[in-house]
């Protein structure tokens, strides 16, 4: 039986932080504020996967009140999410995600983001789609106050 999940995350842009998206350190004058590395893309993907498996959300598994997760790479968090799904006998079919950011231009970094997600989750790269868009200078992302990301996924329960 196939299941689907949707994830969403947003973080505020601030000075004196690195901009990490999809596990890639992207040159930019601002980065995302958060307890971990604030990687909105990987957080949205993690939430989509957890939601599809009815396992809650990243706040449940990695609370921002837990010092173990302070500054942690979201690649590590995503790997743990993948392991949770595997332990529950779920197979990830595909992931489709969108990053919403006015700047910087993300197209050159997307292949590496896809590779990172595919490798962490042991998926063929063709099962991971990542895209980026602007909001035509509208809203908090358009005014460069923050960056958000949406993700959807499909998973199947394996009959073992």
PDB file of C-alpha atoms in Angstrom:
ATOM      1  CA  UNK A   1       0.000   0.000   0.000  1.00  0.00           C
ATOM      2  CA  UNK A   2       1.421   3.372  -1.022  1.00  0.00           C
ATOM      3  CA  UNK A   3       1.404   6.293   1.361  1.00  0.00           C
ATOM      4  CA  UNK A   4       2.275   9.934   0.739  1.00  0.00           C
ATOM      5  CA  UNK A   5       3.614  12.659   2.988  1.00  0.00           C
ATOM      6  CA  UNK A   6       4.075  16.399   2.807  1.00  0.00           C
ATOM      7  CA  UNK A   7       6.597  18.510   4.651  1.00  0.00           C
ATOM      8  CA  UNK A   8       7.136  22.237   5.076  1.00  0.00           C
ATOM      9  CA  UNK A   9       9.797  24.227   6.865  1.00  0.00           C
ATOM     10  CA  UNK A  10      10.859  27.842   7.148  1.00  0.00           C
ATOM     11  CA  UNK A  11      13.756  29.616   8.836  1.00  0.00           C
ATOM     12  CA  UNK A  12      14.718  33.253   9.186  1.00  0.00           C
ATOM     13  CA  UNK A  13      17.733  34.631   7.307  1.00  0.00           C
ATOM     14  CA  UNK A  14      20.331  36.277   9.569  1.00  0.00           C
ATOM     15  CA  UNK A  15      23.927  37.451   9.380  1.00  0.00           C
ATOM     16  CA  UNK A  16      26.714  35.378  10.971  1.00  0.00           C
ATOM     17  CA  UNK A  17      25.228  32.009   9.976  1.00  0.00           C
ATOM     18  CA  UNK A  18      26.088  29.679   7.102  1.00  0.00           C
ATOM     19  CA  UNK A  19      23.476  29.026   4.442  1.00  0.00           C
ATOM     20  CA  UNK A  20      23.124  25.246   4.291  1.00  0.00           C
ATOM     21  CA  UNK A  21      20.566  23.755   1.889  1.00  0.00           C
ATOM     22  CA  UNK A  22      20.443  20.093   1.003  1.00  0.00           C
ATOM     23  CA  UNK A  23      23.665  19.618   2.941  1.00  0.00           C
ATOM     24  CA  UNK A  24      25.456  22.130   0.692  1.00  0.00           C
ATOM     25  CA  UNK A  25      27.251  25.183   2.120  1.00  0.00           C
ATOM     26  CA  UNK A  26      26.083  27.934  -0.245  1.00  0.00           C
ATOM     27  CA  UNK A  27      28.018  31.214  -0.435  1.00  0.00           C
ATOM     28  CA  UNK A  28      25.693  34.004   0.706  1.00  0.00           C
ATOM     29  CA  UNK A  29      25.858  36.996   3.037  1.00  0.00           C
ATOM     30  CA  UNK A  30      23.185  35.484   5.288  1.00  0.00           C
ATOM     31  CA  UNK A  31      22.355  32.067   6.651  1.00  0.00           C
ATOM     32  CA  UNK A  32      19.382  30.410   8.284  1.00  0.00           C
ATOM     33  CA  UNK A  33      18.704  30.736  12.006  1.00  0.00           C
ATOM     34  CA  UNK A  34      17.900  27.538  13.864  1.00  0.00           C
ATOM     35  CA  UNK A  35      18.895  25.095  16.584  1.00  0.00           C
ATOM     36  CA  UNK A  36      20.498  22.707  14.082  1.00  0.00           C
ATOM     37  CA  UNK A  37      22.087  23.872  10.826  1.00  0.00           C
ATOM     38  CA  UNK A  38      18.553  25.076   9.881  1.00  0.00           C
ATOM     39  CA  UNK A  39      18.548  23.275   6.521  1.00  0.00           C
ATOM     40  CA  UNK A  40      14.926  23.949   5.491  1.00  0.00           C
ATOM     41  CA  UNK A  41      15.126  21.561   2.545  1.00  0.00           C
ATOM     42  CA  UNK A  42      16.216  18.554   4.592  1.00  0.00           C
ATOM     43  CA  UNK A  43      13.759  19.446   7.360  1.00  0.00           C
ATOM     44  CA  UNK A  44      10.868  19.514   4.885  1.00  0.00           C
ATOM     45  CA  UNK A  45      11.972  16.186   3.379  1.00  0.00           C
ATOM     46  CA  UNK A  46      12.303  14.651   6.847  1.00  0.00           C
ATOM     47  CA  UNK A  47       8.813  15.844   7.799  1.00  0.00           C
ATOM     48  CA  UNK A  48       7.343  14.476   4.556  1.00  0.00           C
ATOM     49  CA  UNK A  49       8.878  11.058   5.201  1.00  0.00           C
ATOM     50  CA  UNK A  50       7.862  10.982   8.858  1.00  0.00           C
ATOM     51  CA  UNK A  51       4.351  12.083   7.940  1.00  0.00           C
ATOM     52  CA  UNK A  52       3.946   9.425   5.264  1.00  0.00           C
ATOM     53  CA  UNK A  53       4.873   6.770   7.840  1.00  0.00           C
ATOM     54  CA  UNK A  54       2.672   8.374  10.558  1.00  0.00           C
ATOM     55  CA  UNK A  55       5.741   8.829  12.776  1.00  0.00           C
ATOM     56  CA  UNK A  56       5.180  12.442  13.819  1.00  0.00           C
ATOM     57  CA  UNK A  57       7.534  15.226  12.787  1.00  0.00           C
ATOM     58  CA  UNK A  58      11.117  16.357  13.247  1.00  0.00           C
ATOM     59  CA  UNK A  59      10.175  18.385  16.330  1.00  0.00           C
ATOM     60  CA  UNK A  60       9.092  15.165  18.010  1.00  0.00           C
ATOM     61  CA  UNK A  61      12.261  13.265  17.091  1.00  0.00           C
ATOM     62  CA  UNK A  62      14.796  16.117  17.306  1.00  0.00           C
ATOM     63  CA  UNK A  63      13.444  18.781  19.713  1.00  0.00           C
ATOM     64  CA  UNK A  64      15.135  22.180  19.707  1.00  0.00           C
ATOM     65  CA  UNK A  65      15.344  21.919  23.499  1.00  0.00           C
ATOM     66  CA  UNK A  66      17.804  19.009  23.215  1.00  0.00           C
ATOM     67  CA  UNK A  67      21.443  20.132  23.232  1.00  0.00           C
ATOM     68  CA  UNK A  68      22.467  16.977  21.297  1.00  0.00           C
ATOM     69  CA  UNK A  69      20.970  18.575  18.185  1.00  0.00           C
ATOM     70  CA  UNK A  70      22.482  22.056  18.582  1.00  0.00           C
ATOM     71  CA  UNK A  71      24.342  22.874  15.363  1.00  0.00           C
ATOM     72  CA  UNK A  72      23.934  19.313  14.050  1.00  0.00           C
ATOM     73  CA  UNK A  73      23.992  18.653  10.322  1.00  0.00           C
ATOM     74  CA  UNK A  74      20.506  17.955   9.024  1.00  0.00           C
ATOM     75  CA  UNK A  75      22.057  15.215   6.879  1.00  0.00           C
ATOM     76  CA  UNK A  76      22.508  13.272  10.129  1.00  0.00           C
ATOM     77  CA  UNK A  77      18.872  13.920  11.068  1.00  0.00           C
ATOM     78  CA  UNK A  78      17.673  12.789   7.619  1.00  0.00           C
ATOM     79  CA  UNK A  79      19.776   9.635   7.877  1.00  0.00           C
ATOM     80  CA  UNK A  80      18.076   8.833  11.185  1.00  0.00           C
ATOM     81  CA  UNK A  81      14.646   9.415   9.601  1.00  0.00           C
ATOM     82  CA  UNK A  82      15.569   6.993   6.813  1.00  0.00           C
ATOM     83  CA  UNK A  83      16.605   4.419   9.415  1.00  0.00           C
ATOM     84  CA  UNK A  84      13.282   4.873  11.263  1.00  0.00           C
ATOM     85  CA  UNK A  85      11.364   4.168   8.053  1.00  0.00           C
ATOM     86  CA  UNK A  86      13.521   1.166   7.278  1.00  0.00           C
ATOM     87  CA  UNK A  87      12.926  -0.229  10.781  1.00  0.00           C
ATOM     88  CA  UNK A  88       9.170   0.056  10.142  1.00  0.00           C
ATOM     89  CA  UNK A  89       9.600  -1.763   6.786  1.00  0.00           C
ATOM     90  CA  UNK A  90       8.918   1.254   4.565  1.00  0.00           C
ATOM     91  CA  UNK A  91      10.543   1.743   1.180  1.00  0.00           C
ATOM     92  CA  UNK A  92      10.876   5.288  -0.167  1.00  0.00           C
ATOM     93  CA  UNK A  93       9.575   5.499  -3.731  1.00  0.00           C
ATOM     94  CA  UNK A  94      10.368   9.113  -4.516  1.00  0.00           C
ATOM     95  CA  UNK A  95      10.863  12.600  -3.111  1.00  0.00           C
ATOM     96  CA  UNK A  96       9.905  15.889  -4.763  1.00  0.00           C
ATOM     97  CA  UNK A  97      10.932  19.138  -3.053  1.00  0.00           C
ATOM     98  CA  UNK A  98      10.885  22.868  -3.736  1.00  0.00           C
ATOM     99  CA  UNK A  99      13.024  25.538  -2.087  1.00  0.00           C
ATOM    100  CA  UNK A 100      11.493  29.033  -2.014  1.00  0.00           C
ATOM    101  CA  UNK A 101      14.169  31.738  -1.910  1.00  0.00           C
ATOM    102  CA  UNK A 102      14.535  35.105  -3.594  1.00  0.00           C
ATOM    103  CA  UNK A 103      18.328  34.824  -3.484  1.00  0.00           C
ATOM    104  CA  UNK A 104      20.830  33.318  -4.019  1.00  0.00           C
ATOM    105  CA  UNK A 105      20.324  31.486  -7.281  1.00  0.00           C
ATOM    106  CA  UNK A 106      20.299  27.800  -6.354  1.00  0.00           C
ATOM    107  CA  UNK A 107      20.320  26.024  -9.719  1.00  0.00           C
ATOM    108  CA  UNK A 108      24.097  25.349  -9.693  1.00  0.00           C
ATOM    109  CA  UNK A 109      23.822  23.618  -6.289  1.00  0.00           C
ATOM    110  CA  UNK A 110      20.790  21.409  -6.928  1.00  0.00           C
ATOM    111  CA  UNK A 111      22.657  18.406  -8.415  1.00  0.00           C
ATOM    112  CA  UNK A 112      24.792  18.172  -5.253  1.00  0.00           C
ATOM    113  CA  UNK A 113      21.697  18.512  -3.056  1.00  0.00           C
ATOM    114  CA  UNK A 114      20.032  15.661  -4.954  1.00  0.00           C
ATOM    115  CA  UNK A 115      23.159  13.530  -4.645  1.00  0.00           C
ATOM    116  CA  UNK A 116      23.335  14.194  -0.878  1.00  0.00           C
ATOM    117  CA  UNK A 117      19.691  13.216  -0.292  1.00  0.00           C
ATOM    118  CA  UNK A 118      19.922  10.141  -2.514  1.00  0.00           C
ATOM    119  CA  UNK A 119      23.108   8.918  -0.833  1.00  0.00           C
ATOM    120  CA  UNK A 120      21.870   9.478   2.740  1.00  0.00           C
ATOM    121  CA  UNK A 121      18.614   7.620   2.020  1.00  0.00           C
ATOM    122  CA  UNK A 122      20.183   4.938  -0.234  1.00  0.00           C
ATOM    123  CA  UNK A 123      17.991   5.967  -3.178  1.00  0.00           C
ATOM    124  CA  UNK A 124      18.736   6.172  -6.879  1.00  0.00           C
ATOM    125  CA  UNK A 125      19.309   9.838  -7.711  1.00  0.00           C
ATOM    126  CA  UNK A 126      16.479   9.715 -10.267  1.00  0.00           C
ATOM    127  CA  UNK A 127      14.048   9.194  -7.352  1.00  0.00           C
ATOM    128  CA  UNK A 128      14.991  12.558  -5.807  1.00  0.00           C
ATOM    129  CA  UNK A 129      13.777  15.777  -7.429  1.00  0.00           C
ATOM    130  CA  UNK A 130      14.715  19.195  -6.031  1.00  0.00           C
ATOM    131  CA  UNK A 131      13.782  22.523  -7.542  1.00  0.00           C
ATOM    132  CA  UNK A 132      13.984  26.161  -6.526  1.00  0.00           C
ATOM    133  CA  UNK A 133      11.747  29.133  -7.133  1.00  0.00           C
ATOM    134  CA  UNK A 134      11.353  32.753  -6.058  1.00  0.00           C
ATOM    135  CA  UNK A 135       8.182  34.485  -4.938  1.00  0.00           C
ATOM    136  CA  UNK A 136       8.652  37.443  -7.260  1.00  0.00           C
ATOM    137  CA  UNK A 137       9.645  39.636  -4.283  1.00  0.00           C
ATOM    138  CA  UNK A 138       6.344  38.882  -2.483  1.00  0.00           C
ATOM    139  CA  UNK A 139       6.008  37.765   1.124  1.00  0.00           C
ATOM    140  CA  UNK A 140       8.760  37.031   3.643  1.00  0.00           C
ATOM    141  CA  UNK A 141      10.797  34.968   1.185  1.00  0.00           C
ATOM    142  CA  UNK A 142      10.453  37.615  -1.509  1.00  0.00           C
ATOM    143  CA  UNK A 143      11.703  40.291   0.867  1.00  0.00           C
ATOM    144  CA  UNK A 144      14.584  37.989   1.836  1.00  0.00           C
ATOM    145  CA  UNK A 145      13.535  37.672   5.479  1.00  0.00           C
ATOM    146  CA  UNK A 146      13.624  33.882   5.257  1.00  0.00           C
ATOM    147  CA  UNK A 147      13.708  30.779   3.112  1.00  0.00           C
ATOM    148  CA  UNK A 148      11.114  28.016   3.030  1.00  0.00           C
ATOM    149  CA  UNK A 149      10.834  24.585   1.513  1.00  0.00           C
ATOM    150  CA  UNK A 150       8.079  22.128   0.619  1.00  0.00           C
ATOM    151  CA  UNK A 151       8.522  18.405   0.105  1.00  0.00           C
ATOM    152  CA  UNK A 152       6.343  15.477  -0.869  1.00  0.00           C
ATOM    153  CA  UNK A 153       7.167  11.801  -0.873  1.00  0.00           C
ATOM    154  CA  UNK A 154       5.694   8.424  -1.626  1.00  0.00           C
ATOM    155  CA  UNK A 155       6.515   5.320   0.406  1.00  0.00           C
ATOM    156  CA  UNK A 156       5.394   1.706   0.368  1.00  0.00           C
ATOM    157  CA  UNK A 157       5.047  -0.754   3.230  1.00  0.00           C
ATOM    158  CA  UNK A 158       7.083  -3.861   2.469  1.00  0.00           C
ATOM    159  CA  UNK A 159       5.509  -7.229   3.236  1.00  0.00           C
ATOM    160  CA  UNK A 160       8.320  -9.152   4.859  1.00  0.00           C
TER     161      UNK A 160
END
